[in-house]
Short mmCIF file of C-alpha atoms in Angstrom, two decimals:
data_model
loop_
_atom_site.label_atom_id
_atom_site.label_comp_id
_atom_site.label_asym_id
_atom_site.label_seq_id
_atom_site.Cartn_x
_atom_site.Cartn_y
_atom_site.Cartn_z
CA MET A 1 0.00 0.00 0.00
CA THR A 2 1.50 3.32 -1.06
CA THR A 3 -0.96 5.56 0.76
CA ASN A 4 -3.33 5.19 3.68
CA PRO A 5 -7.04 4.84 2.91
CA ALA A 6 -9.25 7.88 2.28
CA PHE A 7 -10.00 9.53 5.63
CA GLU A 8 -13.71 9.02 5.04
CA LEU A 9 -13.16 5.27 5.26
CA VAL A 10 -11.25 5.72 8.53
CA VAL A 11 -14.19 7.65 10.02
CA ARG A 12 -16.68 5.10 8.73
CA ARG A 13 -14.69 2.15 10.04
CA HIS A 14 -13.52 3.47 13.41
CA GLY A 15 -15.97 6.30 14.17
CA PRO A 16 -18.48 4.15 16.06
CA SER A 17 -15.90 2.33 18.18
CA VAL A 18 -14.06 5.55 19.10
CA LEU A 19 -17.41 7.02 20.17
CA ARG A 20 -18.01 3.91 22.31
CA MET A 21 -14.61 4.42 23.92
CA CYS A 22 -15.33 8.11 24.59
CA THR A 23 -18.78 7.25 25.93
CA ALA A 24 -17.37 4.55 28.20
CA LEU A 25 -14.95 7.09 29.67
CA LEU A 26 -17.03 10.26 29.78
CA GLY A 27 -20.62 9.03 29.84
CA PRO A 28 -23.08 9.54 26.99
CA GLY A 29 -23.65 13.15 25.85
CA PRO A 30 -21.74 16.30 24.93
CA ASP A 31 -18.43 15.39 26.62
CA ALA A 32 -18.11 12.11 24.73
CA GLN A 33 -19.17 13.85 21.50
CA ASP A 34 -16.60 16.60 22.02
CA ALA A 35 -13.88 14.05 22.68
CA TRP A 36 -14.89 12.24 19.46
CA SER A 37 -14.81 15.46 17.42
CA GLU A 38 -11.46 16.59 18.84
CA THR A 39 -10.03 13.12 18.22
CA PHE A 40 -10.99 12.99 14.55
CA LEU A 41 -10.10 16.61 13.88
CA ALA A 42 -6.62 16.08 15.37
CA ALA A 43 -6.35 12.82 13.41
CA LEU A 44 -7.32 14.60 10.19
CA ARG A 45 -4.65 17.24 10.74
CA ALA A 46 -1.95 14.63 11.24
CA TYR A 47 -3.25 12.05 8.77
CA PRO A 48 -1.16 12.99 5.70
CA ALA A 49 2.01 12.44 7.75
CA LEU A 50 0.92 9.04 9.13
CA ALA A 51 3.11 6.29 7.67
CA PRO A 52 1.28 4.17 5.09
CA GLY A 53 0.13 0.89 6.59
CA ALA A 54 0.29 2.21 10.18
CA ASN A 55 -2.08 0.71 12.76
CA ILE A 56 -4.79 3.34 12.46
CA GLU A 57 -6.89 1.91 15.27
CA ALA A 58 -4.05 2.06 17.82
CA TRP A 59 -3.22 5.57 16.62
CA LEU A 60 -6.83 6.72 17.11
CA ILE A 61 -6.99 5.15 20.59
CA THR A 62 -3.92 7.13 21.61
CA ILE A 63 -5.39 10.40 20.32
CA ALA A 64 -8.80 9.69 21.91
CA ARG A 65 -7.09 8.94 25.22
CA HIS A 66 -5.40 12.35 25.22
CA LYS A 67 -8.62 14.13 24.27
CA ALA A 68 -10.59 12.31 26.98
CA ILE A 69 -7.97 13.26 29.57
CA ASP A 70 -8.15 16.90 28.43
CA ILE A 71 -11.91 16.88 29.00
CA LEU A 72 -11.61 15.14 32.38
CA ARG A 73 -9.06 17.76 33.43
CA ALA A 74 -11.34 20.57 32.35
CA ASN A 75 -14.26 19.04 34.26
CA HIS A 76 -12.27 18.13 37.38
CA PRO A 77 -9.87 20.94 38.15
CA VAL A 78 -7.98 18.82 40.67
CA PRO A 79 -4.22 18.68 40.78
CA MET A 80 -3.14 15.90 38.48
CA ASP A 81 0.36 14.59 37.98
CA GLU A 82 1.99 14.17 34.61
CA LEU A 83 0.02 12.39 31.93
CA PRO A 84 -0.42 8.88 33.25
CA GLU A 85 1.33 6.01 31.52
CA THR A 86 -0.79 3.92 29.21
CA VAL A 87 -1.64 0.52 30.56
CA VAL A 88 -3.87 -0.99 27.94
CA LEU A 89 -5.90 -3.97 28.96
CA PRO A 90 -4.41 -6.87 26.97
CA GLU A 91 -7.80 -8.11 25.78
CA LEU A 92 -8.60 -4.68 24.43
CA THR A 93 -5.39 -4.10 22.51
CA GLY A 94 -6.11 -3.80 18.82
CA LYS A 95 -9.71 -4.76 19.48
CA LEU A 96 -11.58 -1.55 19.84
CA GLU A 97 -14.71 -3.48 18.94
CA MET A 98 -14.36 -5.24 22.29
CA LEU A 99 -15.28 -1.98 23.98
CA GLU A 100 -18.83 -2.81 23.13
CA SER A 101 -18.79 -5.38 25.92
CA LEU A 102 -17.90 -2.60 28.39
CA ALA A 103 -21.50 -1.47 27.99
CA SER A 104 -22.68 -4.59 29.81
CA LEU A 105 -20.84 -3.63 33.01
CA SER A 106 -22.11 -1.35 35.75
CA GLU A 107 -21.31 2.32 35.25
CA LEU A 108 -18.77 2.26 38.09
CA GLN A 109 -17.02 -0.85 36.72
CA ARG A 110 -16.97 0.60 33.22
CA LYS A 111 -15.51 3.92 34.33
CA VAL A 112 -12.87 2.49 36.68
CA ILE A 113 -11.71 0.11 33.95
CA GLY A 114 -11.68 2.94 31.43
CA TYR A 115 -9.78 5.35 33.69
CA HIS A 116 -7.27 2.75 34.83
CA TYR A 117 -6.66 0.58 31.78
CA LEU A 118 -7.44 2.92 28.88
CA LEU A 119 -6.41 6.27 30.33
CA GLY A 120 -3.73 4.84 32.63
CA PHE A 121 -4.64 6.55 35.92
CA PRO A 122 -3.40 4.78 39.06
CA TYR A 123 -6.23 3.71 41.40
CA ALA A 124 -5.07 6.31 43.95
CA GLN A 125 -6.04 9.14 41.55
CA ILE A 126 -9.41 7.84 40.41
CA PRO A 127 -11.41 8.87 43.53
CA ALA A 128 -10.86 12.47 42.34
CA PHE A 129 -13.26 11.69 39.48
CA LEU A 130 -15.52 9.02 40.87
CA GLY A 131 -15.40 9.41 44.65
CA GLY A 132 -15.05 6.30 46.83
CA ASN A 133 -11.65 5.00 47.83
CA PRO A 134 -8.86 3.28 45.92
CA ALA A 135 -9.52 -0.14 47.44
CA SER A 136 -13.22 -0.19 46.53
CA LEU A 137 -12.45 1.06 43.02
CA ARG A 138 -9.81 -1.63 42.57
CA ARG A 139 -12.42 -4.24 43.58
CA ALA A 140 -14.95 -2.82 41.12
CA ALA A 141 -12.36 -3.01 38.34
CA ALA A 142 -11.46 -6.60 39.24
CA ASP A 143 -15.12 -7.65 39.15
CA GLY A 144 -15.57 -5.89 35.81
CA ILE A 145 -12.48 -7.52 34.30
CA LYS A 146 -13.70 -10.91 35.47
CA ALA A 147 -17.04 -10.31 33.76
CA LEU A 148 -15.28 -9.16 30.56
CA ARG A 149 -13.03 -12.21 30.58
CA SER A 150 -15.90 -14.64 30.87
CA GLN A 151 -17.78 -12.81 28.10
CA HIS A 152 -14.68 -12.92 25.93
CA GLN A 153 -14.25 -16.66 26.52
CA GLU A 154 -17.88 -17.33 25.68
CA ALA A 155 -17.49 -15.37 22.48
CA GLU A 156 -14.37 -17.37 21.58
CA GLU A 157 -16.08 -20.70 22.28
CA GLU A 158 -18.99 -19.70 20.09
CA SER A 159 -16.83 -18.72 17.16
CA MET B 1 -25.77 0.13 15.61
CA SER B 2 -29.15 1.37 16.79
CA GLU B 3 -30.97 3.98 14.74
CA LEU B 4 -30.26 6.58 17.41
CA ALA B 5 -26.54 5.75 17.46
CA MET B 6 -26.47 5.94 13.66
CA HIS B 7 -28.09 9.35 13.78
CA GLU B 8 -25.60 10.54 16.40
CA MET B 9 -22.74 9.30 14.21
CA ASP B 10 -24.16 11.11 11.16
CA VAL B 11 -24.43 14.37 13.09
CA LEU B 12 -20.87 14.01 14.39
CA ARG B 13 -19.51 13.23 10.94
CA GLN B 14 -21.26 16.22 9.43
CA ARG B 15 -19.96 18.48 12.18
CA LEU B 16 -16.44 17.11 11.62
CA ALA B 17 -16.64 17.85 7.89
CA GLU B 18 -17.77 21.45 8.54
CA ARG B 19 -14.96 22.11 11.02
CA ALA B 20 -12.44 20.45 8.73
CA ALA B 21 -13.59 22.64 5.84
CA ALA B 22 -13.40 25.79 7.97
CA GLU B 23 -9.79 24.92 8.80
CA GLY B 24 -8.95 24.10 5.19
CA LEU B 25 -8.16 20.48 6.03
CA ILE B 26 -10.06 18.78 3.19
CA ASP B 27 -8.28 17.61 0.03
CA VAL B 28 -11.38 16.14 -1.59
CA SER B 29 -15.08 16.59 -0.76
CA TYR B 30 -17.56 14.13 -2.20
CA ARG B 31 -21.25 13.40 -2.27
CA LEU B 32 -23.64 10.98 -3.97
CA VAL B 33 -26.54 11.95 -6.23
CA ASP B 34 -29.31 9.89 -7.82
CA SER B 35 -29.72 9.97 -11.57
CA PRO B 36 -31.37 8.05 -14.43
CA VAL B 37 -28.00 6.32 -14.98
CA GLY B 38 -27.88 5.16 -11.37
CA GLN B 39 -26.21 6.68 -8.36
CA LEU B 40 -23.29 8.98 -9.19
CA MET B 41 -20.45 10.07 -6.96
CA LEU B 42 -19.25 13.66 -7.39
CA ALA B 43 -15.92 14.78 -5.97
CA ALA B 44 -14.32 18.22 -5.80
CA THR B 45 -11.04 19.79 -4.76
CA GLU B 46 -10.67 23.47 -3.97
CA ARG B 47 -9.93 23.95 -7.69
CA GLY B 48 -13.17 22.43 -8.95
CA ILE B 49 -14.98 19.19 -9.78
CA VAL B 50 -12.33 16.50 -10.07
CA ARG B 51 -14.29 13.29 -10.53
CA VAL B 52 -17.69 11.93 -11.51
CA ALA B 53 -18.02 8.19 -10.92
CA PHE B 54 -20.62 5.56 -11.78
CA ALA B 55 -21.72 3.00 -9.20
CA ALA B 56 -20.21 0.26 -11.39
CA GLU B 57 -16.76 1.69 -10.62
CA ASP B 58 -17.22 0.96 -6.87
CA PHE B 59 -17.33 4.24 -4.97
CA ASP B 60 -14.98 3.10 -2.20
CA ALA B 61 -12.38 2.11 -4.78
CA VAL B 62 -12.76 5.56 -6.38
CA LEU B 63 -12.26 7.20 -2.95
CA GLY B 64 -9.08 5.13 -2.61
CA THR B 65 -7.79 6.36 -5.97
CA LEU B 66 -8.58 9.96 -5.03
CA ALA B 67 -6.71 9.50 -1.73
CA GLU B 68 -3.71 8.19 -3.63
CA LYS B 69 -3.70 10.73 -6.46
CA VAL B 70 -5.04 13.89 -4.84
CA GLY B 71 -4.75 13.57 -1.05
CA VAL B 72 -5.80 11.28 1.80
CA ARG B 73 -8.02 13.91 3.44
CA VAL B 74 -11.18 12.81 1.66
CA LEU B 75 -14.46 13.58 3.45
CA HIS B 76 -18.16 13.46 2.66
CA ARG B 77 -19.35 17.04 2.31
CA ALA B 78 -22.21 18.05 0.06
CA ALA B 79 -21.94 21.85 -0.07
CA PRO B 80 -19.03 22.18 -2.55
CA LEU B 81 -20.98 19.94 -4.94
CA ASP B 82 -24.41 21.51 -4.65
CA ALA B 83 -24.07 23.45 -7.92
CA ALA B 84 -22.91 20.35 -9.81
CA ALA B 85 -25.75 18.28 -8.36
CA ALA B 86 -28.31 20.94 -9.33
CA GLN B 87 -26.96 21.25 -12.89
CA LEU B 88 -26.98 17.48 -13.34
CA ASP B 89 -30.60 17.41 -12.18
CA GLU B 90 -31.44 20.06 -14.77
CA TYR B 91 -29.54 18.15 -17.45
CA PHE B 92 -31.45 14.95 -16.72
CA ALA B 93 -34.71 16.93 -16.65
CA HIS B 94 -34.03 18.23 -20.20
CA ALA B 95 -33.60 21.73 -18.81
CA ARG B 96 -29.88 22.12 -19.48
CA GLN B 97 -27.60 21.45 -22.46
CA GLY B 98 -24.21 22.42 -21.09
CA PHE B 99 -22.54 22.74 -17.72
CA GLU B 100 -21.20 25.88 -16.11
CA LEU B 101 -18.85 24.38 -13.56
CA THR B 102 -15.19 24.79 -12.77
CA LEU B 103 -13.43 21.51 -13.47
CA ASP B 104 -10.18 20.27 -11.99
CA HIS B 105 -8.47 18.21 -14.70
CA ARG B 106 -5.54 17.07 -12.57
CA LEU B 107 -6.37 13.38 -12.95
CA SER B 108 -5.58 13.50 -16.67
CA SER B 109 -2.49 14.50 -18.58
CA GLY B 110 -0.89 14.42 -22.02
CA TYR B 111 -2.90 13.40 -25.04
CA ARG B 112 -5.73 12.01 -22.91
CA LEU B 113 -6.23 15.44 -21.39
CA GLU B 114 -6.06 17.05 -24.83
CA VAL B 115 -8.84 14.77 -26.08
CA GLN B 116 -10.92 15.34 -22.95
CA LEU B 117 -10.57 19.09 -23.30
CA ALA B 118 -11.77 18.81 -26.91
CA LEU B 119 -14.84 16.70 -26.08
CA PRO B 120 -17.12 19.58 -25.02
CA GLY B 121 -16.70 20.77 -28.64
CA ILE B 122 -19.20 18.06 -29.61
CA GLY B 123 -22.48 19.83 -28.99
CA TYR B 124 -25.48 18.55 -27.07
CA GLY B 125 -27.43 16.03 -29.14
CA HIS B 126 -24.53 15.55 -31.58
CA THR B 127 -22.03 12.74 -31.85
CA ALA B 128 -18.56 12.27 -33.31
CA SER B 129 -16.53 9.19 -34.15
CA TYR B 130 -13.30 8.19 -32.44
CA LYS B 131 -11.64 8.80 -35.81
CA GLU B 132 -13.05 12.31 -36.09
CA MET B 133 -11.83 13.14 -32.59
CA ALA B 134 -8.37 11.88 -33.52
CA ALA B 135 -8.37 14.15 -36.59
CA LEU B 136 -9.76 17.06 -34.60
CA THR B 137 -6.96 16.83 -32.05
CA GLY B 138 -4.35 16.76 -34.80
CA ARG B 139 -3.43 13.08 -34.52
CA PRO B 140 -5.50 11.29 -37.16
CA ALA B 141 -3.78 7.95 -36.52
CA ALA B 142 -4.44 8.02 -32.78
CA VAL B 143 -7.91 6.44 -32.93
CA ARG B 144 -7.10 3.92 -30.20
CA ALA B 145 -5.64 6.63 -27.98
CA VAL B 146 -8.89 8.57 -28.34
CA GLY B 147 -10.72 5.44 -27.20
CA THR B 148 -8.46 5.25 -24.15
CA ALA B 149 -8.94 8.96 -23.43
CA CYS B 150 -12.71 8.44 -23.45
CA ALA B 151 -12.52 5.26 -21.38
CA THR B 152 -10.41 6.99 -18.72
CA ASN B 153 -12.36 10.26 -18.63
CA PRO B 154 -12.49 11.16 -14.91
CA LEU B 155 -15.40 13.56 -15.52
CA PRO B 156 -18.00 11.62 -17.52
CA ILE B 157 -21.29 13.39 -18.39
CA LEU B 158 -19.73 16.81 -17.61
CA VAL B 159 -17.05 16.07 -20.22
CA PRO B 160 -19.26 14.37 -22.82
CA CYS B 161 -17.29 11.27 -23.82
CA HIS B 162 -20.66 9.55 -24.30
CA ARG B 163 -21.00 11.52 -27.56
CA VAL B 164 -18.12 9.62 -29.16
CA LEU B 165 -19.18 6.56 -31.18
CA ARG B 166 -17.57 4.10 -33.57
CA SER B 167 -17.43 5.12 -37.22
CA ASP B 168 -20.17 2.59 -38.05
CA GLY B 169 -22.44 4.29 -35.52
CA SER B 170 -22.22 1.50 -32.92
CA LEU B 171 -21.75 2.59 -29.32
CA GLY B 172 -18.13 1.61 -28.62
CA GLY B 173 -17.41 1.47 -24.91
CA TYR B 174 -18.38 3.41 -21.80
CA LEU B 175 -17.06 3.57 -18.26
CA GLY B 176 -20.58 3.56 -16.84
CA GLY B 177 -21.69 0.67 -19.05
CA LEU B 178 -23.25 0.75 -22.50
CA GLU B 179 -26.74 1.03 -21.03
CA ALA B 180 -25.77 4.34 -19.39
CA LYS B 181 -24.24 5.60 -22.64
CA LYS B 182 -27.47 4.79 -24.46
CA VAL B 183 -29.59 6.54 -21.81
CA LEU B 184 -27.48 9.71 -22.17
CA LEU B 185 -27.59 9.67 -25.98
CA ASP B 186 -31.35 9.05 -26.01
CA LEU B 187 -31.88 11.80 -23.46
CA GLU B 188 -30.07 14.28 -25.68
CA GLN B 189 -32.18 13.28 -28.67
CA ASP B 190 -35.38 14.23 -26.86
CA ARG B 191 -36.77 17.67 -27.36
CA LEU B 192 -35.61 20.12 -24.71
CA ALA B 193 -38.33 20.87 -22.21
CA ASP B 194 -40.02 24.16 -22.93
CA PRO B 195 -39.08 26.37 -19.97
CA SER B 196 -42.38 28.25 -20.25
CA SER B 197 -44.51 25.09 -19.86
#
């Protein structure tokens, strides 16, 4: 491949899953929509310089992560350390479609998993967004991951 | 996706295209229009209309070619193609014989471009042979090259390659299929609609 696909095809292919990621992190509504718009606008600006054949999905996830963090920062003016390191949930890597299964979790589970695994916040920082305490949030994440794993296994057995 | 989610996605995509246009980030805008020769895809750069494609060409493949040859920032945006869509409607409604649109000929070059630039010289309702076009462009032996120039015309209908036939009057070829070529030729044989009626 000498060039990347037309940007329209990128939006068509990844638009819905990036919106699901933004919605999982920011809740449905204007914040998630803004994160989506900022993600694709930034992607469009940089797209001509993206190496042909690059992993577009991984690239979009990285941009969306930064945009979601920007919005969280704007909404929660709490002191926040440097941009957290990315710790991407292994099952989710390269499988943005899997985010759909996040919808089946409770809102707390979904958000803790999103903040910790997709945005990379340590559990100690998450109470600033969600309240509660680090230990209870860690438990919620563990329960959510367990539920995702069993769903994932079921899906694999079916296929 | 649910209907609501699809609607949300449409709104977001439209908003993205408007912001991208405002920032000058679009290489190619495109839209689809319905016509008697099936759905057509129209594409424009900031210089003008760059491509008209028939459904038989596979629109996604055409978007890929535009990304490769013009620029990867291709987005669906109707506004830059509103005038072209309206004039095509008028043409198919027998209310227009020629097009007043700025064309971007960057997808063609050399002799092909020369032939394509000469094609609008064949008036509405008239036809010419491949041989006549070769003579007209000063290369009487280049009959095959004229055929290629017509077959690779990136702006069919607007640049009327459908008006070029074989010397024996048979249709020759057409990018949009012979049926489409026949529809266009028949359309141009019909009396123009009386604007006062």
